[in-house]
Short mmCIF file of C-alpha atoms in Angstrom, two decimals:
data_model
loop_
_atom_site.label_atom_id
_atom_site.label_comp_id
_atom_site.label_asym_id
_atom_site.label_seq_id
_atom_site.Cartn_x
_atom_site.Cartn_y
_atom_site.Cartn_z
CA UNK A 1 -37.30 4.52 -14.09
CA UNK A 2 -34.20 5.38 -16.19
CA UNK A 3 -32.79 1.86 -15.62
CA UNK A 4 -36.21 0.28 -16.65
CA UNK A 5 -36.09 2.16 -19.82
CA UNK A 6 -32.47 1.31 -20.47
CA UNK A 7 -33.39 -2.37 -20.15
CA UNK A 8 -36.34 -2.03 -22.48
CA UNK A 9 -33.69 -0.39 -24.86
CA UNK A 10 -31.55 -3.47 -24.49
CA UNK A 11 -34.45 -5.92 -25.03
CA UNK A 12 -35.27 -4.09 -28.44
CA UNK A 13 -31.63 -4.48 -29.15
CA UNK A 14 -31.59 -8.19 -28.35
CA UNK A 15 -34.73 -8.73 -30.38
CA UNK A 16 -33.39 -7.01 -33.37
CA UNK A 17 -29.95 -8.66 -33.22
CA UNK A 18 -30.78 -12.09 -31.97
CA UNK A 19 -34.22 -12.65 -33.17
CA UNK A 20 -33.36 -15.73 -35.13
CA UNK A 21 -31.65 -17.44 -32.07
CA UNK A 22 -34.89 -16.96 -29.87
CA UNK A 23 -37.16 -18.11 -32.56
CA UNK A 24 -34.91 -21.07 -33.36
CA UNK A 25 -34.97 -22.18 -29.56
CA UNK A 26 -38.72 -21.70 -29.37
CA UNK A 27 -39.50 -23.67 -32.32
CA UNK A 28 -36.90 -26.33 -31.15
CA UNK A 29 -38.64 -26.90 -27.87
CA UNK A 30 -42.04 -26.86 -29.65
CA UNK A 31 -40.84 -29.50 -32.02
CA UNK A 32 -39.60 -31.62 -28.85
CA UNK A 33 -43.09 -31.26 -27.17
CA UNK A 34 -44.87 -32.13 -30.46
CA UNK A 35 -43.12 -35.19 -30.67
CA UNK A 36 -43.35 -35.98 -27.05
CA UNK A 37 -47.06 -35.29 -26.91
CA UNK A 38 -47.86 -37.08 -30.19
CA UNK A 39 -45.79 -40.20 -29.70
CA UNK A 40 -45.52 -40.80 -25.84
CA UNK A 41 -48.91 -39.25 -24.61
CA UNK A 42 -50.86 -40.64 -27.32
CA UNK A 43 -49.37 -44.18 -26.72
CA UNK A 44 -50.05 -43.91 -22.90
CA UNK A 45 -53.39 -42.24 -23.28
CA UNK A 46 -55.32 -45.42 -22.92
CA UNK A 47 -52.82 -47.11 -20.77
CA UNK A 48 -53.10 -47.69 -17.07
CA UNK A 49 -53.70 -44.32 -15.39
CA UNK A 50 -51.19 -44.77 -12.61
CA UNK A 51 -48.28 -45.82 -15.02
CA UNK A 52 -49.45 -43.20 -17.43
CA UNK A 53 -49.47 -40.30 -15.01
CA UNK A 54 -46.07 -41.15 -13.56
CA UNK A 55 -44.38 -41.50 -17.11
CA UNK A 56 -45.95 -38.48 -18.28
CA UNK A 57 -45.22 -36.26 -15.24
CA UNK A 58 -41.52 -37.31 -14.95
CA UNK A 59 -40.86 -36.92 -18.71
CA UNK A 60 -42.92 -33.66 -18.72
CA UNK A 61 -40.89 -32.24 -15.87
CA UNK A 62 -37.52 -33.33 -17.30
CA UNK A 63 -38.34 -31.84 -20.73
CA UNK A 64 -39.66 -28.73 -19.29
CA UNK A 65 -36.85 -28.15 -16.72
CA UNK A 66 -34.21 -29.31 -19.23
CA UNK A 67 -35.52 -26.88 -21.82
CA UNK A 68 -35.57 -23.87 -19.53
CA UNK A 69 -32.30 -24.62 -17.90
CA UNK A 70 -30.24 -25.25 -21.20
CA UNK A 71 -31.87 -22.32 -22.71
CA UNK A 72 -31.03 -19.85 -19.74
CA UNK A 73 -27.39 -21.08 -19.59
CA UNK A 74 -26.95 -19.92 -23.25
CA UNK A 75 -28.50 -16.55 -22.76
CA UNK A 76 -24.89 -15.07 -22.17
CA UNK A 77 -23.23 -16.84 -25.11
CA UNK A 78 -22.62 -13.44 -26.63
CA UNK A 79 -19.64 -12.95 -24.27
CA UNK A 80 -18.03 -16.20 -25.27
CA UNK A 81 -17.12 -15.23 -28.80
CA UNK A 82 -14.55 -12.49 -29.37
CA UNK A 83 -16.34 -10.34 -31.85
CA UNK A 84 -19.72 -10.76 -30.20
CA UNK A 85 -18.41 -10.05 -26.95
CA UNK A 86 -16.74 -6.70 -28.16
CA UNK A 87 -20.07 -5.72 -29.65
CA UNK A 88 -22.04 -6.53 -26.56
CA UNK A 89 -19.59 -5.41 -23.87
CA UNK A 90 -18.65 -2.13 -25.50
CA UNK A 91 -22.49 -1.27 -25.98
CA UNK A 92 -23.15 1.83 -23.88
CA UNK A 93 -25.16 0.26 -21.07
CA UNK A 94 -24.02 -0.51 -17.51
CA UNK A 95 -22.98 -4.09 -16.39
CA UNK A 96 -26.03 -4.28 -14.16
CA UNK A 97 -28.44 -3.27 -17.11
CA UNK A 98 -26.72 -5.77 -19.45
CA UNK A 99 -26.84 -8.55 -16.72
CA UNK A 100 -30.34 -8.05 -15.50
CA UNK A 101 -31.85 -7.45 -18.92
CA UNK A 102 -30.73 -11.07 -19.76
CA UNK A 103 -31.32 -12.38 -16.26
CA UNK A 104 -34.99 -11.16 -16.37
CA UNK A 105 -35.55 -12.98 -19.78
CA UNK A 106 -34.02 -16.08 -18.01
CA UNK A 107 -36.23 -16.12 -15.02
CA UNK A 108 -39.29 -14.91 -16.72
CA UNK A 109 -39.34 -14.91 -20.38
CA UNK A 110 -37.77 -18.46 -21.01
CA UNK A 111 -40.12 -20.26 -18.41
CA UNK A 112 -43.17 -18.46 -20.05
CA UNK A 113 -42.10 -19.14 -23.44
CA UNK A 114 -41.36 -22.75 -22.70
CA UNK A 115 -44.83 -23.23 -21.15
CA UNK A 116 -46.67 -21.24 -23.93
CA UNK A 117 -45.04 -23.41 -26.29
CA UNK A 118 -46.01 -26.52 -24.49
CA UNK A 119 -49.64 -25.44 -24.16
CA UNK A 120 -49.67 -24.62 -27.79
CA UNK A 121 -48.28 -27.83 -28.91
CA UNK A 122 -50.69 -29.63 -26.62
CA UNK A 123 -53.61 -27.79 -28.08
CA UNK A 124 -52.42 -28.39 -31.74
CA UNK A 125 -51.71 -32.11 -31.21
CA UNK A 126 -54.94 -32.72 -29.30
CA UNK A 127 -56.97 -30.96 -31.93
CA UNK A 128 -55.20 -32.76 -34.90
CA UNK A 129 -55.58 -36.23 -33.03
CA UNK A 130 -59.20 -35.73 -32.00
CA UNK A 131 -60.05 -34.67 -35.46
CA UNK A 132 -58.49 -37.70 -36.87
CA UNK A 133 -60.13 -39.86 -34.20
CA UNK A 134 -63.62 -38.22 -34.74
CA UNK A 135 -63.10 -38.81 -38.57
CA UNK A 136 -62.21 -42.42 -38.17
CA UNK A 137 -64.48 -43.46 -35.36
CA UNK A 138 -67.09 -40.69 -35.56
CA UNK A 139 -66.73 -39.94 -31.76
CA UNK A 140 -64.18 -37.45 -30.30
CA UNK A 141 -62.10 -38.61 -27.41
CA UNK A 142 -58.93 -37.88 -25.40
CA UNK A 143 -59.21 -34.00 -25.64
CA UNK A 144 -59.34 -33.68 -21.83
CA UNK A 145 -56.90 -36.47 -21.15
CA UNK A 146 -54.00 -34.66 -22.85
CA UNK A 147 -54.95 -31.06 -22.51
CA UNK A 148 -55.64 -31.12 -18.86
CA UNK A 149 -52.22 -32.41 -17.94
CA UNK A 150 -50.74 -29.13 -19.21
CA UNK A 151 -52.35 -26.95 -16.70
CA UNK A 152 -50.07 -28.13 -14.05
CA UNK A 153 -46.56 -28.52 -15.36
CA UNK A 154 -44.51 -28.52 -12.15
CA UNK A 155 -47.13 -28.57 -9.34
CA UNK A 156 -48.14 -31.23 -7.33
CA UNK A 157 -51.21 -29.13 -6.59
CA UNK A 158 -52.48 -28.53 -10.10
CA UNK A 159 -54.72 -25.82 -11.41
CA UNK A 160 -57.33 -28.46 -12.46
CA UNK A 161 -57.42 -29.83 -8.89
CA UNK A 162 -58.24 -26.30 -7.83
CA UNK A 163 -60.98 -25.95 -10.48
CA UNK A 164 -62.47 -29.24 -9.27
CA UNK A 165 -62.29 -27.91 -5.66
CA UNK A 166 -59.90 -30.20 -4.16
CA UNK A 167 -57.76 -27.43 -2.89
CA UNK A 168 -58.28 -23.84 -2.10
CA UNK A 169 -56.82 -21.14 -4.64
CA UNK A 170 -54.45 -19.88 -1.82
CA UNK A 171 -52.74 -23.38 -1.39
CA UNK A 172 -52.28 -23.50 -5.30
CA UNK A 173 -50.77 -20.00 -5.09
CA UNK A 174 -48.36 -20.83 -2.32
CA UNK A 175 -47.27 -24.03 -3.83
CA UNK A 176 -46.77 -22.47 -7.24
CA UNK A 177 -44.71 -19.57 -5.70
CA UNK A 178 -42.45 -22.18 -3.88
CA UNK A 179 -42.00 -24.23 -7.03
CA UNK A 180 -41.04 -21.03 -8.83
CA UNK A 181 -38.46 -20.19 -6.07
CA UNK A 182 -36.87 -23.59 -6.51
CA UNK A 183 -36.91 -23.12 -10.17
CA UNK A 184 -35.23 -19.68 -9.84
CA UNK A 185 -32.40 -21.33 -7.75
CA UNK A 186 -31.84 -23.76 -10.64
CA UNK A 187 -32.07 -20.93 -13.24
CA UNK A 188 -29.46 -18.75 -11.42
CA UNK A 189 -27.07 -21.54 -11.03
CA UNK A 190 -27.33 -22.44 -14.83
CA UNK A 191 -26.92 -18.80 -15.72
CA UNK A 192 -23.77 -18.64 -13.44
CA UNK A 193 -22.19 -21.61 -15.13
CA UNK A 194 -23.36 -20.28 -18.66
CA UNK A 195 -21.35 -17.14 -17.90
CA UNK A 196 -18.32 -18.71 -16.21
CA UNK A 197 -17.63 -21.48 -18.76
CA UNK A 198 -16.85 -20.62 -22.22
CA UNK A 199 -18.46 -23.67 -23.76
CA UNK A 200 -21.38 -25.93 -22.74
CA UNK A 201 -21.81 -24.44 -19.20
CA UNK A 202 -25.14 -26.34 -18.87
CA UNK A 203 -23.19 -29.59 -19.14
CA UNK A 204 -20.94 -28.89 -16.18
CA UNK A 205 -24.01 -27.41 -14.33
CA UNK A 206 -25.87 -30.87 -14.84
CA UNK A 207 -22.69 -32.68 -13.82
CA UNK A 208 -22.46 -30.65 -10.59
CA UNK A 209 -26.25 -31.15 -9.83
CA UNK A 210 -25.90 -35.03 -10.38
CA UNK A 211 -22.83 -35.10 -8.35
CA UNK A 212 -24.44 -33.21 -5.44
CA UNK A 213 -27.33 -35.51 -5.71
CA UNK A 214 -25.26 -38.63 -5.64
CA UNK A 215 -23.47 -37.38 -2.56
CA UNK A 216 -26.76 -36.69 -0.90
CA UNK A 217 -28.15 -40.11 -1.66
CA UNK A 218 -24.68 -41.65 -0.48
CA UNK A 219 -24.99 -39.59 2.90
CA UNK A 220 -28.62 -40.84 3.21
CA UNK A 221 -27.70 -44.31 2.85
CA UNK A 222 -24.61 -44.12 5.07
CA UNK A 223 -26.77 -42.65 7.93
CA UNK A 224 -29.36 -45.09 7.28
CA UNK A 225 -32.10 -42.46 6.86
CA UNK A 226 -32.62 -43.21 2.97
CA UNK A 227 -35.81 -45.45 3.44
CA UNK A 228 -37.28 -43.16 6.18
CA UNK A 229 -40.18 -40.65 5.04
CA UNK A 230 -38.76 -37.15 4.47
CA UNK A 231 -39.08 -35.18 7.69
CA UNK A 232 -40.99 -31.89 7.62
CA UNK A 233 -37.94 -29.99 8.57
CA UNK A 234 -36.09 -31.27 5.65
CA UNK A 235 -38.79 -30.00 3.29
CA UNK A 236 -38.50 -26.55 5.11
CA UNK A 237 -34.79 -26.42 4.80
CA UNK A 238 -34.97 -27.32 1.07
CA UNK A 239 -37.54 -24.63 0.43
CA UNK A 240 -35.97 -21.77 2.31
CA UNK A 241 -32.48 -22.66 1.17
CA UNK A 242 -33.65 -22.17 -2.35
CA UNK A 243 -34.07 -18.44 -1.52
CA UNK A 244 -30.41 -18.45 -0.23
CA UNK A 245 -29.10 -20.21 -3.27
CA UNK A 246 -31.13 -18.03 -5.68
CA UNK A 247 -29.35 -14.87 -4.10
CA UNK A 248 -26.09 -16.62 -3.90
CA UNK A 249 -26.05 -17.78 -7.52
CA UNK A 250 -27.55 -14.59 -8.89
CA UNK A 251 -24.63 -12.67 -7.15
CA UNK A 252 -22.04 -15.04 -8.36
CA UNK A 253 -23.56 -14.68 -11.90
CA UNK A 254 -23.47 -11.01 -11.77
CA UNK A 255 -19.96 -10.75 -10.49
CA UNK A 256 -18.73 -13.37 -13.03
CA UNK A 257 -20.53 -11.12 -15.75
CA UNK A 258 -18.74 -8.06 -14.61
CA UNK A 259 -15.46 -9.72 -14.62
CA UNK A 260 -15.88 -11.19 -18.10
CA UNK A 261 -13.24 -10.13 -20.56
CA UNK A 262 -12.58 -10.89 -24.22
CA UNK A 263 -9.90 -13.70 -23.87
CA UNK A 264 -10.14 -16.93 -25.64
CA UNK A 265 -9.47 -19.19 -22.73
CA UNK A 266 -10.17 -22.73 -22.91
CA UNK A 267 -12.64 -23.09 -20.15
CA UNK A 268 -13.33 -19.87 -18.41
CA UNK A 269 -14.59 -16.35 -19.53
CA UNK A 270 -13.16 -14.69 -16.40
CA UNK B 1 -8.25 12.28 -21.06
CA UNK B 2 -7.35 8.56 -21.04
CA UNK B 3 -4.70 7.65 -18.40
CA UNK B 4 -3.17 4.50 -18.35
CA UNK B 5 -1.52 4.03 -14.75
CA UNK B 6 1.24 1.46 -14.13
CA UNK B 7 -0.74 -1.40 -15.77
CA UNK B 8 0.44 -5.09 -15.88
CA UNK B 9 -1.37 -7.37 -18.04
CA UNK B 10 -1.13 -10.83 -19.26
CA UNK B 11 -3.48 -13.19 -21.00
CA UNK B 12 -2.73 -16.03 -18.59
CA UNK B 13 -1.42 -16.19 -15.11
CA UNK B 14 1.74 -18.17 -16.22
CA UNK B 15 2.33 -16.27 -19.57
CA UNK B 16 4.80 -13.41 -20.15
CA UNK B 17 3.08 -10.13 -19.40
CA UNK B 18 2.04 -8.07 -22.43
CA UNK B 19 2.47 -4.93 -20.48
CA UNK B 20 4.56 -4.58 -17.31
CA UNK B 21 4.10 -1.29 -15.23
CA UNK B 22 3.03 0.44 -18.36
CA UNK B 23 2.07 4.22 -18.33
CA UNK B 24 0.51 6.48 -20.98
CA UNK B 25 -1.62 9.61 -21.01
CA UNK B 26 -3.61 10.38 -24.11
CA UNK B 27 -5.06 14.07 -24.29
CA UNK B 28 -8.17 15.22 -26.10
CA UNK B 29 -8.41 16.82 -29.47
CA UNK B 30 -5.72 14.73 -31.01
CA UNK B 31 -5.23 11.97 -33.61
CA UNK B 32 -2.88 9.38 -32.01
CA UNK B 33 -1.04 6.74 -34.23
CA UNK B 34 -0.25 3.64 -32.00
CA UNK B 35 2.40 2.06 -34.14
CA UNK B 36 4.27 -1.25 -33.66
CA UNK B 37 5.06 -4.59 -35.30
CA UNK B 38 2.50 -7.54 -35.09
CA UNK B 39 2.24 -8.73 -31.52
CA UNK B 40 3.49 -5.88 -29.64
CA UNK B 41 0.17 -5.22 -27.66
CA UNK B 42 -1.41 -2.52 -29.94
CA UNK B 43 -4.98 -4.25 -30.14
CA UNK B 44 -4.49 -5.45 -26.48
CA UNK B 45 -3.99 -1.72 -25.32
CA UNK B 46 -6.96 -0.68 -27.35
CA UNK B 47 -9.13 -3.39 -25.62
CA UNK B 48 -7.65 -2.46 -22.18
CA UNK B 49 -8.54 1.24 -22.76
CA UNK B 50 -12.23 -0.03 -23.82
CA UNK B 51 -12.60 -2.03 -20.54
CA UNK B 52 -12.97 -5.26 -22.55
CA UNK B 53 -9.88 -6.64 -20.90
CA UNK B 54 -8.84 -6.03 -17.28
CA UNK B 55 -5.33 -5.23 -16.08
CA UNK B 56 -3.85 -7.62 -13.60
CA UNK B 57 -2.52 -4.40 -11.85
CA UNK B 58 -3.01 -0.72 -12.10
CA UNK B 59 -5.76 1.25 -13.59
CA UNK B 60 -7.05 2.91 -16.94
CA UNK B 61 -9.19 5.84 -16.54
CA UNK B 62 -11.36 7.82 -19.09
CA UNK B 63 -12.19 11.17 -17.65
CA UNK B 64 -11.11 9.94 -14.16
CA UNK B 65 -13.50 6.92 -14.34
CA UNK B 66 -12.10 3.49 -14.26
CA UNK B 67 -12.95 1.83 -17.58
CA UNK B 68 -13.09 -1.85 -16.17
CA UNK B 69 -16.29 -0.68 -14.47
CA UNK B 70 -17.89 -0.37 -18.00
CA UNK B 71 -20.24 2.25 -16.90
CA UNK B 72 -22.94 3.55 -19.23
CA UNK B 73 -21.60 7.15 -19.30
CA UNK B 74 -18.07 5.92 -19.88
CA UNK B 75 -19.05 3.48 -22.67
CA UNK B 76 -21.25 6.45 -24.25
CA UNK B 77 -17.85 8.34 -24.83
CA UNK B 78 -16.11 5.54 -26.42
CA UNK B 79 -16.36 3.49 -29.66
CA UNK B 80 -13.96 0.86 -30.84
CA UNK B 81 -13.66 -0.26 -34.60
CA UNK B 82 -11.90 -3.77 -33.98
CA UNK B 83 -9.71 -5.37 -36.83
CA UNK B 84 -12.18 -8.16 -37.11
CA UNK B 85 -15.85 -8.00 -36.56
CA UNK B 86 -19.25 -9.55 -37.16
CA UNK B 87 -22.13 -7.42 -38.33
CA UNK B 88 -25.65 -8.61 -37.86
CA UNK B 89 -27.66 -9.99 -40.76
CA UNK B 90 -29.67 -6.82 -41.43
CA UNK B 91 -29.82 -3.72 -43.67
CA UNK B 92 -27.48 -0.95 -42.97
CA UNK B 93 -30.46 1.39 -42.09
CA UNK B 94 -31.72 -1.25 -39.68
CA UNK B 95 -28.27 -1.44 -38.06
CA UNK B 96 -28.26 2.21 -37.64
CA UNK B 97 -31.67 2.19 -36.12
CA UNK B 98 -30.77 -0.57 -33.66
CA UNK B 99 -27.48 0.82 -32.26
CA UNK B 100 -28.04 4.64 -32.63
CA UNK B 101 -30.33 4.94 -29.31
CA UNK B 102 -27.18 3.86 -27.32
CA UNK B 103 -25.28 6.96 -28.61
CA UNK B 104 -26.93 10.29 -27.52
CA UNK B 105 -24.68 12.57 -29.71
CA UNK B 106 -25.36 10.31 -32.89
CA UNK B 107 -25.20 12.61 -36.00
CA UNK B 108 -27.06 11.76 -39.17
CA UNK B 109 -25.24 14.56 -40.92
CA UNK B 110 -21.84 12.70 -40.32
CA UNK B 111 -23.44 9.40 -41.23
CA UNK B 112 -24.72 10.89 -44.56
CA UNK B 113 -21.26 12.56 -45.34
CA UNK B 114 -19.33 9.27 -44.64
CA UNK B 115 -21.54 7.01 -46.63
CA UNK B 116 -21.58 9.49 -49.55
CA UNK B 117 -17.70 9.55 -49.35
CA UNK B 118 -17.46 5.88 -49.29
CA UNK B 119 -20.28 5.37 -51.97
CA UNK B 120 -22.01 3.09 -49.50
CA UNK B 121 -25.80 2.64 -49.99
CA UNK B 122 -27.69 2.98 -46.68
CA UNK B 123 -30.18 0.13 -47.68
CA UNK B 124 -27.46 -2.16 -48.41
CA UNK B 125 -27.64 -5.72 -46.75
CA UNK B 126 -24.66 -5.89 -44.40
CA UNK B 127 -24.23 -9.71 -44.91
CA UNK B 128 -23.83 -9.18 -48.53
CA UNK B 129 -21.19 -6.57 -48.49
CA UNK B 130 -17.49 -7.22 -49.16
CA UNK B 131 -14.95 -7.16 -46.20
CA UNK B 132 -13.84 -3.56 -47.25
CA UNK B 133 -17.45 -2.35 -47.46
CA UNK B 134 -18.33 -3.71 -44.12
CA UNK B 135 -15.49 -1.95 -42.67
CA UNK B 136 -16.52 1.26 -44.25
CA UNK B 137 -19.95 0.73 -42.96
CA UNK B 138 -18.68 0.25 -39.44
CA UNK B 139 -16.34 3.20 -39.68
CA UNK B 140 -19.25 5.37 -40.92
CA UNK B 141 -21.40 4.41 -37.83
CA UNK B 142 -18.49 4.82 -35.50
CA UNK B 143 -17.79 8.56 -36.87
CA UNK B 144 -21.43 9.19 -36.56
CA UNK B 145 -21.65 8.33 -32.97
CA UNK B 146 -19.81 11.40 -32.29
CA UNK B 147 -18.21 10.04 -29.30
CA UNK B 148 -15.27 11.81 -27.78
CA UNK B 149 -12.86 8.79 -27.95
CA UNK B 150 -12.81 6.73 -31.16
CA UNK B 151 -10.49 3.69 -31.18
CA UNK B 152 -9.55 2.04 -34.44
CA UNK B 153 -7.56 -1.29 -34.83
CA UNK B 154 -5.89 -1.56 -38.17
CA UNK B 155 -8.56 0.49 -40.05
CA UNK B 156 -7.10 0.27 -43.50
CA UNK B 157 -6.69 -3.40 -43.42
CA UNK B 158 -8.96 -4.89 -46.21
CA UNK B 159 -9.44 -1.56 -47.90
CA UNK B 160 -8.36 -1.00 -51.50
CA UNK B 161 -6.19 2.11 -52.75
CA UNK B 162 -9.09 4.20 -53.52
CA UNK B 163 -10.85 3.37 -50.26
CA UNK B 164 -7.67 4.18 -48.26
CA UNK B 165 -7.82 7.62 -49.90
CA UNK B 166 -11.50 7.94 -49.01
CA UNK B 167 -10.83 6.87 -45.40
CA UNK B 168 -8.34 9.61 -44.91
CA UNK B 169 -10.52 12.20 -46.40
CA UNK B 170 -13.65 11.04 -44.22
CA UNK B 171 -11.25 11.19 -41.00
CA UNK B 172 -9.92 14.45 -41.96
CA UNK B 173 -13.39 16.02 -42.53
CA UNK B 174 -15.23 14.55 -39.55
CA UNK B 175 -12.51 15.17 -36.88
CA UNK B 176 -13.70 17.86 -34.50
CA UNK B 177 -12.23 19.67 -31.72
CA UNK B 178 -13.86 17.48 -29.14
CA UNK B 179 -12.72 14.25 -30.57
CA UNK B 180 -9.65 11.91 -29.87
CA UNK B 181 -8.81 9.35 -32.52
CA UNK B 182 -6.38 6.41 -31.69
CA UNK B 183 -5.34 4.47 -34.61
CA UNK B 184 -3.46 1.30 -34.04
CA UNK B 185 -1.77 0.20 -37.25
CA UNK B 186 1.31 -1.11 -38.91
CA UNK B 187 0.18 0.38 -42.26
CA UNK B 188 2.21 3.38 -41.76
CA UNK B 189 1.76 5.28 -45.02
CA UNK B 190 -2.06 4.82 -44.80
CA UNK B 191 -2.27 7.18 -41.68
CA UNK B 192 0.80 9.24 -41.86
CA UNK B 193 -1.10 12.41 -43.08
CA UNK B 194 -3.69 12.16 -40.41
CA UNK B 195 -1.57 11.96 -37.32
CA UNK B 196 -0.93 14.72 -34.55
CA UNK B 197 0.92 12.38 -32.17
CA UNK B 198 3.19 9.23 -32.60
CA UNK B 199 3.30 6.44 -30.10
CA UNK B 200 5.59 3.50 -31.00
CA UNK B 201 5.39 0.18 -29.14
CA UNK B 202 8.03 -2.52 -29.12
CA UNK B 203 8.03 -5.57 -26.90
CA UNK B 204 5.30 -3.90 -24.99
CA UNK B 205 7.43 -0.84 -24.18
CA UNK B 206 6.61 2.56 -25.39
CA UNK B 207 9.66 3.57 -27.39
CA UNK B 208 8.31 6.90 -28.69
CA UNK B 209 5.59 9.35 -27.29
CA UNK B 210 5.82 12.46 -29.23
CA UNK B 211 3.77 14.96 -31.32
CA UNK B 212 4.46 15.40 -35.02
CA UNK B 213 4.92 19.03 -34.38
CA UNK B 214 7.71 18.38 -31.77
CA UNK B 215 9.31 15.70 -34.12
CA UNK B 216 9.35 17.90 -37.24
CA UNK B 217 10.74 20.67 -35.21
CA UNK B 218 13.57 18.66 -33.84
CA UNK B 219 14.34 16.33 -36.84
CA UNK B 220 14.68 16.44 -40.59
CA UNK B 221 13.49 13.79 -42.85
CA UNK B 222 15.04 14.06 -46.28
CA UNK B 223 16.83 12.01 -49.06
CA UNK B 224 20.64 12.68 -49.32
CA UNK B 225 23.37 11.59 -51.49
CA UNK B 226 26.09 9.28 -50.14
CA UNK B 227 28.58 12.19 -49.67
CA UNK B 228 26.19 14.29 -47.66
CA UNK B 229 25.80 11.89 -44.57
CA UNK B 230 27.07 14.28 -41.93
CA UNK B 231 27.36 13.89 -38.28
CA UNK B 232 23.83 14.99 -37.44
CA UNK B 233 22.49 12.20 -39.40
CA UNK B 234 21.04 9.77 -36.76
CA UNK B 235 19.66 6.99 -39.23
CA UNK B 236 19.70 6.31 -42.85
CA UNK B 237 18.22 3.90 -45.25
CA UNK B 238 19.05 3.14 -48.81
CA UNK B 239 16.33 3.71 -51.20
CA UNK B 240 16.16 3.97 -55.11
CA UNK B 241 16.19 7.86 -54.64
CA UNK B 242 19.24 7.81 -52.41
CA UNK B 243 19.78 7.79 -48.60
CA UNK B 244 16.53 8.35 -46.79
CA UNK B 245 17.80 10.13 -43.58
CA UNK B 246 16.72 11.02 -40.19
CA UNK B 247 18.82 13.92 -38.89
CA UNK B 248 18.82 16.42 -36.18
CA UNK B 249 17.50 19.63 -37.62
CA UNK B 250 19.88 22.49 -37.81
CA UNK B 251 18.98 26.23 -36.97
CA UNK B 252 18.86 26.85 -40.87
CA UNK B 253 17.04 23.84 -42.01
CA UNK B 254 13.67 24.08 -43.43
CA UNK B 255 11.01 22.08 -41.58
CA UNK B 256 10.29 18.78 -43.47
CA UNK B 257 7.23 16.72 -43.41
CA UNK B 258 7.13 13.56 -41.28
CA UNK B 259 8.19 10.26 -42.84
CA UNK B 260 6.60 7.81 -40.50
CA UNK B 261 8.08 4.71 -41.88
CA UNK B 262 11.61 6.22 -41.54
CA UNK B 263 10.84 7.32 -38.03
CA UNK B 264 9.60 3.97 -37.20
CA UNK B 265 12.48 2.09 -38.44
CA UNK B 266 15.04 4.38 -36.92
CA UNK B 267 13.34 4.26 -33.45
CA UNK B 268 13.05 0.45 -33.48
CA UNK B 269 16.61 -0.01 -34.87
CA UNK B 270 18.17 2.29 -32.44
CA UNK B 271 16.30 0.45 -29.68
CA UNK B 272 17.46 -2.95 -31.00
CA UNK B 273 21.11 -1.54 -31.07
CA UNK B 274 20.84 -0.53 -27.34
#
């Protein structure tokens, strides 16, 4: 209970001292979503539904994931600049409280903010475009087309599919939880790199992920399994290994944070 | 008590160690002057004491707790005023409201006394203050935290002459029995009157670790004419007033007040000769 109240105290501290940074990040992603929805979605709105769906979902996932991962990797920027690091690290709170107060922001606050920003942007653009459309053609259209896509940002079983009765709620929940666990593994990885590297940890994290993906593809090609359908066991391994990787990366991130010092090294904070 | 136990520290694995097997004990209820030329490791030692740097070997403990663990209870007992710092863009009152919940012994009375002495308005915007005023604001807050161990790195840098006087007055009036103040500086005259204990660092070695009382009991600091430079004179410097001398105090000699600059020059020059 005491730890929780200490974390609340730290959140109040972050809001007072870093409010501008959070608002800037929020409005930056809001602006990106607005442009994306206004330009790309509006162009594809009346295009072939299959192409539209693929383009939309791919872009949507990249922007969402990219936005979340880059933001979380910067949550610990305070330890990379000497004066800010002195201020933050000497603040009377334990390493655990300081780490988990920011980690919780990373795994809950940022995804929530990005999705809220996304929904808000979708609402605003849809309303504006429909109003313009209605004024010009005297018949509103497109409201559902754009808005409905934002119910299911990461899920291959979407909320609208549940509403329409295609899937039971339990399936939706299980899929959503697994998607979140996979996202957690990535978030923990980016937080770890954000702590360990002094500058642009997210760049190194993306490089590491792309390199790992390239190695996996190379392995599949060499073994000749690249064109075969993904076996069920591989999906299970992927899902359950996400739990392992979340724990591993969270641990590495925490220990990196505990070892952080105020040295102006070129690459590493440790 | 702060105990520095056989620490070795270097900023990079290949670099020359800033400290090598360095030991020090700092007792409570004293004002320590950590003196040394630029680059002798004064600031590094303060950061090590705060747990902001981690020794490669050895330990630093505050009340028997390893500071590198950065525990809440340990950090609640310490505050550092760095030489260079950034203050958030807010009013001083908001700054106090933001940071004070972390310091359970925070004293509004001390804050009021400090800001009055420094002529610092509490509703001032921190980002619009001059460097000297920012330093006064941070020092006022630091003193008001009422922590037992207060570390100050070059506190008088950036202060004008009247402000230095205010600084000495504020420190003298807010020092309590339960507090230890460690001032790292090379501005010797600014802190001379405040110190209880002198620590002189050179090339990361502790050249002197003695109380002011002990120094004044053993040595005499005075100005003598050329023909009075007797055998007991350990060190002398020519000044417009005559020869400033550091000499062994004889039984009938009156106690003199500490001349910190003379002491510092004597200790470092004797060490260089050896």
